[in-house]
CSV table of N, CA, C and O in Angstrom, one decimal:
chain,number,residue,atom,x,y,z
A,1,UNK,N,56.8,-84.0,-128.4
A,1,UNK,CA,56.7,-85.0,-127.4
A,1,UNK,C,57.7,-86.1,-127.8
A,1,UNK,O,57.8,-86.7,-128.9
A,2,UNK,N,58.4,-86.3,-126.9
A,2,UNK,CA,59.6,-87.6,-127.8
A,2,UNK,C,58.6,-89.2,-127.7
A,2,UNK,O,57.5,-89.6,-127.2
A,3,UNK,N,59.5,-89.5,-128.5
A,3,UNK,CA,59.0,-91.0,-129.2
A,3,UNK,C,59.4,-92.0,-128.1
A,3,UNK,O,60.6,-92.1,-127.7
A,4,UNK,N,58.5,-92.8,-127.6
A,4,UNK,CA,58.6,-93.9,-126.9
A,4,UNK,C,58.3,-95.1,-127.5
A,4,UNK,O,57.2,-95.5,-127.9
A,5,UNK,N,60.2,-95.8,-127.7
A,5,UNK,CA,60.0,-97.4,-128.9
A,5,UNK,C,59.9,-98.3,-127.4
A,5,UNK,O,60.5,-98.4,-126.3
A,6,UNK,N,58.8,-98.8,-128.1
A,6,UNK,CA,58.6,-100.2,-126.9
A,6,UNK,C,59.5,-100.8,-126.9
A,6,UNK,O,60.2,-100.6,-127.9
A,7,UNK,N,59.8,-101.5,-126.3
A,7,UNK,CA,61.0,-102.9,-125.7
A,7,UNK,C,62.0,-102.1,-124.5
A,7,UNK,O,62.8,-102.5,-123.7
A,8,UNK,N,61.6,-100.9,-124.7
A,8,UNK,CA,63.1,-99.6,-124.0
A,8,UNK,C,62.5,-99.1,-122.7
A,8,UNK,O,63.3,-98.6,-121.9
A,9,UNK,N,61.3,-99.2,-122.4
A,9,UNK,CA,60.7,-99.4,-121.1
A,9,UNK,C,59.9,-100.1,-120.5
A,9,UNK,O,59.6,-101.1,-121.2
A,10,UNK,N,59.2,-100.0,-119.4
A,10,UNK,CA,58.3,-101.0,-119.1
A,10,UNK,C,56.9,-100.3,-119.1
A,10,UNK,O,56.6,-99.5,-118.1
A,11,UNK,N,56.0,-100.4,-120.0
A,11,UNK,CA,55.1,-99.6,-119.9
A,11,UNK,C,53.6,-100.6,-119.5
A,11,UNK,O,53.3,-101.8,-119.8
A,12,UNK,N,53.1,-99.4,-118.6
A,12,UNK,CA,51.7,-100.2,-117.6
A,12,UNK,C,50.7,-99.5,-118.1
A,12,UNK,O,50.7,-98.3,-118.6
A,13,UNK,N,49.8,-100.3,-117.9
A,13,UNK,CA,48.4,-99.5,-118.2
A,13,UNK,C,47.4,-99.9,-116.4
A,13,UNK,O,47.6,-100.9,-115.7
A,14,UNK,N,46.6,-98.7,-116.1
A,14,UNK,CA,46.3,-98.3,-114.8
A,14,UNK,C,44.8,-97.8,-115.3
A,14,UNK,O,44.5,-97.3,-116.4
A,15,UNK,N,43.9,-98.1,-114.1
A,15,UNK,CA,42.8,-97.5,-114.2
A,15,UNK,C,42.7,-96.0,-113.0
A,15,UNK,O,43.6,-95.6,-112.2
A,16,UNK,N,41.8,-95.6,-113.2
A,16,UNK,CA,41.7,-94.2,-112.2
A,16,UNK,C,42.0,-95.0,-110.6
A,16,UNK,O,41.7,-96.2,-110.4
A,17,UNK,N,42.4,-94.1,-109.9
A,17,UNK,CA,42.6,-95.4,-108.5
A,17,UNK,C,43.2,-96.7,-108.4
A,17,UNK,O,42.9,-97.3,-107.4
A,18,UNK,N,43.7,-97.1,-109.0
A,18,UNK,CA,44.5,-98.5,-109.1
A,18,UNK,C,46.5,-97.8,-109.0
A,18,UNK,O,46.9,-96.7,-109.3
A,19,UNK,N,47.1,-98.7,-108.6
A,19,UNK,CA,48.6,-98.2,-108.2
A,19,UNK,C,49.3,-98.8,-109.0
A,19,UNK,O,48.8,-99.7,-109.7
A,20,UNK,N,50.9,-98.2,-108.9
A,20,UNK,CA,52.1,-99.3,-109.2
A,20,UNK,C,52.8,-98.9,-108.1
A,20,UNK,O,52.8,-98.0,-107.3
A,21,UNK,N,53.4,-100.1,-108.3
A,21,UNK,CA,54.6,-100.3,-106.8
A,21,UNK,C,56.3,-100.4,-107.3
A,21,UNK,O,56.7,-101.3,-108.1
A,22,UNK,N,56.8,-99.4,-106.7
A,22,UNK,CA,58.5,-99.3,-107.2
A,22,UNK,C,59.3,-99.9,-106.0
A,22,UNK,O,59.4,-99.1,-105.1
A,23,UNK,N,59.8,-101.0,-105.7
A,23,UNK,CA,60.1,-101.3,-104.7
A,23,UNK,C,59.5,-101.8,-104.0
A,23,UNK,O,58.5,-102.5,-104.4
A,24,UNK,N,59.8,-101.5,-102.2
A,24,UNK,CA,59.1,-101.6,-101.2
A,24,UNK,C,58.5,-100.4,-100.6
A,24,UNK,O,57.7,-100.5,-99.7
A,25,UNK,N,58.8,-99.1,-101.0
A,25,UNK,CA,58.9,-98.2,-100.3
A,25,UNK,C,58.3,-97.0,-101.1
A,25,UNK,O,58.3,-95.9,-100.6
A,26,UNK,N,57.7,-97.3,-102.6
A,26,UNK,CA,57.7,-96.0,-103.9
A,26,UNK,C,55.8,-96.7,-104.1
A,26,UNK,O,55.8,-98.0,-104.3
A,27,UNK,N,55.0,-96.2,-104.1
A,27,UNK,CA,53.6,-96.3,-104.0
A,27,UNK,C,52.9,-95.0,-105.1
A,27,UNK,O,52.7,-93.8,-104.7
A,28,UNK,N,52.6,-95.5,-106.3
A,28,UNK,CA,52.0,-94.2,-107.7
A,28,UNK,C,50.7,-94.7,-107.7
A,28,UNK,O,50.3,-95.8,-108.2
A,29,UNK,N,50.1,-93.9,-107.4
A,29,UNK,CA,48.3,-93.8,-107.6
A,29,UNK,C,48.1,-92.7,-108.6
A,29,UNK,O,48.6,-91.6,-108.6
A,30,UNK,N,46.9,-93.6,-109.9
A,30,UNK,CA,46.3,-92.9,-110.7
A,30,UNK,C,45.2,-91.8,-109.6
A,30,UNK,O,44.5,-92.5,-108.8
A,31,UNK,N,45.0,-90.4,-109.5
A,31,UNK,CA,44.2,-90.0,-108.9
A,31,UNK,C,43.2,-89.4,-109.9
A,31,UNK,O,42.0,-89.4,-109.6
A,32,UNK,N,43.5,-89.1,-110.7
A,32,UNK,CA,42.8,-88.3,-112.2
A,32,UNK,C,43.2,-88.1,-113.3
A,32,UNK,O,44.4,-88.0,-113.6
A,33,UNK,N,42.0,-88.2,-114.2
A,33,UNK,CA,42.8,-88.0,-115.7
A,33,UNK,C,41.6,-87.1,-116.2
A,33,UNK,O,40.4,-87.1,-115.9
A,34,UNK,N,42.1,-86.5,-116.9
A,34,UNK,CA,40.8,-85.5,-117.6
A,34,UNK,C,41.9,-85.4,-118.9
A,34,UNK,O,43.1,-85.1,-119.1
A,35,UNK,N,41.0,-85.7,-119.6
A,35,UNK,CA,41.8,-85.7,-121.5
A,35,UNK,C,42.8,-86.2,-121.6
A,35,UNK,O,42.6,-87.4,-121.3
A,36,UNK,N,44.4,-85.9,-122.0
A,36,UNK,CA,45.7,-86.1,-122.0
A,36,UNK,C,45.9,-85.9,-120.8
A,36,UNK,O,47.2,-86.0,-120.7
A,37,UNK,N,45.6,-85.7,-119.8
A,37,UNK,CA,46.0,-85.0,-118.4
A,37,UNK,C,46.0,-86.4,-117.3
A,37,UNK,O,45.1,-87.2,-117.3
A,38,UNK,N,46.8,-86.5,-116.7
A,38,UNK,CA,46.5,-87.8,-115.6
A,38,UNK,C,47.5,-87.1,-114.2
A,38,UNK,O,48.6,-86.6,-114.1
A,39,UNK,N,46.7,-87.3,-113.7
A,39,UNK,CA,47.1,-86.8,-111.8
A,39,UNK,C,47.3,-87.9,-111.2
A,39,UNK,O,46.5,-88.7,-111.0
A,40,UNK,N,48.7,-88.1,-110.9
A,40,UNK,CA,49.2,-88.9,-110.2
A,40,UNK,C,50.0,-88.5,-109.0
A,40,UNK,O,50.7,-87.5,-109.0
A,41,UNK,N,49.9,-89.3,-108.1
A,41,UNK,CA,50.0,-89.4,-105.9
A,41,UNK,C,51.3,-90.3,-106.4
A,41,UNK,O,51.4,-91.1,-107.3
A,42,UNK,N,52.3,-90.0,-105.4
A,42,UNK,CA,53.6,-90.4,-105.2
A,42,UNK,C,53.7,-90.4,-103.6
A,42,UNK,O,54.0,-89.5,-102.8
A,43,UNK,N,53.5,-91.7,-103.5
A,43,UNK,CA,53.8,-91.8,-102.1
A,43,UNK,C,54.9,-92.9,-101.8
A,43,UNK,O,55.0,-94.1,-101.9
A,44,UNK,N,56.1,-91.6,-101.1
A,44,UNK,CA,57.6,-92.4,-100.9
A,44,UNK,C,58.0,-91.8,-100.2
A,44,UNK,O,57.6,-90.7,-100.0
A,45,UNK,N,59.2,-92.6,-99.3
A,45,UNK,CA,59.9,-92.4,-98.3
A,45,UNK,C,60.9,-90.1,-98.4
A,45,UNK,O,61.4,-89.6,-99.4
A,46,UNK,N,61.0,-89.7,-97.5
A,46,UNK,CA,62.0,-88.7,-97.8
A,46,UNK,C,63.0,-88.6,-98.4
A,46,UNK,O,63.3,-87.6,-99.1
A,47,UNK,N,63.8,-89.7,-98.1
A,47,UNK,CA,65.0,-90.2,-99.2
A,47,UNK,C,64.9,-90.1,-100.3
A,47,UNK,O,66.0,-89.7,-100.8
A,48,UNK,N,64.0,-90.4,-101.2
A,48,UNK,CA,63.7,-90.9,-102.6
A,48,UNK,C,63.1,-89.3,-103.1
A,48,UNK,O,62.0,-88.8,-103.0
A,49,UNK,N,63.9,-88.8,-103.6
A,49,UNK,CA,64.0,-87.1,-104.3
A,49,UNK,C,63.1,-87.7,-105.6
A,49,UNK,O,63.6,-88.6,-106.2
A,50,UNK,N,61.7,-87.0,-106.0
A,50,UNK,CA,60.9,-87.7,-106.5
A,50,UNK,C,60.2,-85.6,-107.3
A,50,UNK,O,59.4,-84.8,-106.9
A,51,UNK,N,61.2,-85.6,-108.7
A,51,UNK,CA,61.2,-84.7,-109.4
A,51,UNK,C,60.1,-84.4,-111.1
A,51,UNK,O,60.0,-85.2,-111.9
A,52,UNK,N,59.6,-83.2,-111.1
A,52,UNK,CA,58.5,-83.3,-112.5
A,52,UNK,C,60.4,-83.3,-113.8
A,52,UNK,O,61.3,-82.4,-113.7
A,53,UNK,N,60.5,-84.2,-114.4
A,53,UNK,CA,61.9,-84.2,-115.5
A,53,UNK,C,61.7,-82.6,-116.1
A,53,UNK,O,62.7,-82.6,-116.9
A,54,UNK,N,61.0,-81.4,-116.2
A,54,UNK,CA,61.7,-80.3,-116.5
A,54,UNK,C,62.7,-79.8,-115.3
A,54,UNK,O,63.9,-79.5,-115.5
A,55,UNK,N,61.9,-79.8,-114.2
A,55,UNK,CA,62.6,-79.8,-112.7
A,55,UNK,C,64.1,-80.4,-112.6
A,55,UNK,O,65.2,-79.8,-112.5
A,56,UNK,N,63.7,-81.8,-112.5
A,56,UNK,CA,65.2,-82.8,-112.5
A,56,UNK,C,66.2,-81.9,-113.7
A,56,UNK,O,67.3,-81.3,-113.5
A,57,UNK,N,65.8,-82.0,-114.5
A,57,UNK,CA,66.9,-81.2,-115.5
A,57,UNK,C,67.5,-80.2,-115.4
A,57,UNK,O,68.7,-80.1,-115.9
A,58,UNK,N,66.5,-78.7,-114.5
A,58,UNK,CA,67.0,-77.6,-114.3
A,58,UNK,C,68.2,-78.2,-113.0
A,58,UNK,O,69.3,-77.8,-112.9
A,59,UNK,N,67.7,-78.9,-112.5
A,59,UNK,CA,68.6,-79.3,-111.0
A,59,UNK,C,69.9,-79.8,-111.4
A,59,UNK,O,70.9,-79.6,-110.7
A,60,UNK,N,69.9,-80.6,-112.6
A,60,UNK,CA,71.3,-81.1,-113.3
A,60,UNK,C,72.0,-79.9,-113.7
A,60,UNK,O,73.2,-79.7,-113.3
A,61,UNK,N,71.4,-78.9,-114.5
A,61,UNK,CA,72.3,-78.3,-115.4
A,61,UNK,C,72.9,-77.4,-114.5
A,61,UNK,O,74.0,-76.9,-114.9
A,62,UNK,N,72.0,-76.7,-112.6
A,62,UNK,CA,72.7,-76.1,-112.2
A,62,UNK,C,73.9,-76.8,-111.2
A,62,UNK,O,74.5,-76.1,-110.4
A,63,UNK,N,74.0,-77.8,-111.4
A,63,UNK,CA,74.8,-79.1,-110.4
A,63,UNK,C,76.2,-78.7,-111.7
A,63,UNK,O,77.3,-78.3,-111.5
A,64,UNK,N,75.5,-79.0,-112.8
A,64,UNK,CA,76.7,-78.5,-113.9
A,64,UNK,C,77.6,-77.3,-113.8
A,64,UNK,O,78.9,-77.3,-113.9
A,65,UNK,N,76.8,-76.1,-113.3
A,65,UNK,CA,77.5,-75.4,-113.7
A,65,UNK,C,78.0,-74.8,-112.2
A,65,UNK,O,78.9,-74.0,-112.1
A,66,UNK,N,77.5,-75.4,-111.4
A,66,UNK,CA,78.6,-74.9,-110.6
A,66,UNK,C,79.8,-76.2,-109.9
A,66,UNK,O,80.4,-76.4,-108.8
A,67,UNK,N,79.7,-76.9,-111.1
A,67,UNK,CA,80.7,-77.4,-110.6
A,67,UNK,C,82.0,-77.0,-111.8
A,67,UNK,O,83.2,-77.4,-111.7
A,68,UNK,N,81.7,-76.2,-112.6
A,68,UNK,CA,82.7,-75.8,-113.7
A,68,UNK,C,82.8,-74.4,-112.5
A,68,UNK,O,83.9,-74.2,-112.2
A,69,UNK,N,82.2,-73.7,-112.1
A,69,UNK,CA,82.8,-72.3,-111.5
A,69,UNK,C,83.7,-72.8,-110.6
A,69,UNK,O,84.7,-72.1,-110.5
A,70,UNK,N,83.6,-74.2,-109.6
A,70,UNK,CA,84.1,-74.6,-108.3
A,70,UNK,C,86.0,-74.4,-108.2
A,70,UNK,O,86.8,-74.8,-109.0
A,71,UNK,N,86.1,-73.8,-107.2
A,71,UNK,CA,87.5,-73.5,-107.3
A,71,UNK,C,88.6,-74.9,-107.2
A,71,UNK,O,87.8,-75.8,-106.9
A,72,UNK,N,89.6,-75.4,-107.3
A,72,UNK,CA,90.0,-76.6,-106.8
A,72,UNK,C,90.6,-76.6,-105.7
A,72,UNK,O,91.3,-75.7,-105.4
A,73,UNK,N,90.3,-77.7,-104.9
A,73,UNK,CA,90.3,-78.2,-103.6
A,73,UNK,C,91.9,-78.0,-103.3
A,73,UNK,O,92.8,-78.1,-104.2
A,74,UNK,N,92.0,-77.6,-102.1
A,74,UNK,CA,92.9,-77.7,-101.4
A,74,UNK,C,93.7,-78.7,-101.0
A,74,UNK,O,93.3,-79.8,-100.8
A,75,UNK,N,94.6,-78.6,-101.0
A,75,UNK,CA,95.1,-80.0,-100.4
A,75,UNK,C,95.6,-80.0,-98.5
A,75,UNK,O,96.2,-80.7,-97.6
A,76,UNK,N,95.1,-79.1,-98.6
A,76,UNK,CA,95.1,-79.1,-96.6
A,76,UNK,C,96.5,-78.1,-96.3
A,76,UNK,O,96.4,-77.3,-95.4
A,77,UNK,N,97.5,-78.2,-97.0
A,77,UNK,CA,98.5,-77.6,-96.6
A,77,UNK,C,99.4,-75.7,-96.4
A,77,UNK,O,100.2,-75.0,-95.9
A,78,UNK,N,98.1,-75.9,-97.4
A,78,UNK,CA,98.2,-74.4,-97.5
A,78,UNK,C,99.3,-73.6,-98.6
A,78,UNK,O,100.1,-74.3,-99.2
A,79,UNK,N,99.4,-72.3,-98.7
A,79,UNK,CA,100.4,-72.2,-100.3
A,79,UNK,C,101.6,-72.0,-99.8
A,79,UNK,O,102.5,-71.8,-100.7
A,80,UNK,N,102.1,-72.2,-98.2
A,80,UNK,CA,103.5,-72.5,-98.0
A,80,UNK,C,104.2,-70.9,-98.2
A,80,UNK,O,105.4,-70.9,-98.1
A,81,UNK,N,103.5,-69.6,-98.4
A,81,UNK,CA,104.3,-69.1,-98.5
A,81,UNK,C,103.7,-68.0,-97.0
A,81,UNK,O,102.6,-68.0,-96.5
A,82,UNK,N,104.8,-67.1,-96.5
A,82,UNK,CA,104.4,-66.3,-95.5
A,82,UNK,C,104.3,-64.7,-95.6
A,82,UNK,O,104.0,-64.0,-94.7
């Protein structure tokens, strides 16, 4: 589990049912906790791509790699020859 040094985020404490608010528009409800385990409601607009970070990561690394396969862009004119 990595190490979280205080001062480097903002860290809250929440009871079962009680929220935090991201904005105007980002709504996190504690829904359950059982042991180390806490169930949390994410209620936000469609816009707001709202990822578990193993997820977000796989989504980076394949954003990575295809952007190293991606051919280079055209420049509209075409290769000029016939």
């Amino acid at each position: 589990m990595p190490e979280i040094v205080e001062g480097t985020m903002l860290l809250l404490t929440r009871k079962l049912g009680e929220n935090i608010r991201i904005g105007d528009d980002v709504k996190i409800t504690i829904v359950e906790v059982k042991g180390n385990h806490v169930k949390l409601g994410i209620d936000a607009p469609p816009s707001v791509k709202v990822h578990r970070e193993e997820i977000y990561e796989r989504i980076q690394e394949e954003n990575r790699r295809a952007q190293a396969v991606k051919p280079e862009a055209s420049d509209g004119r075409g290769s000029g020859t016939k």
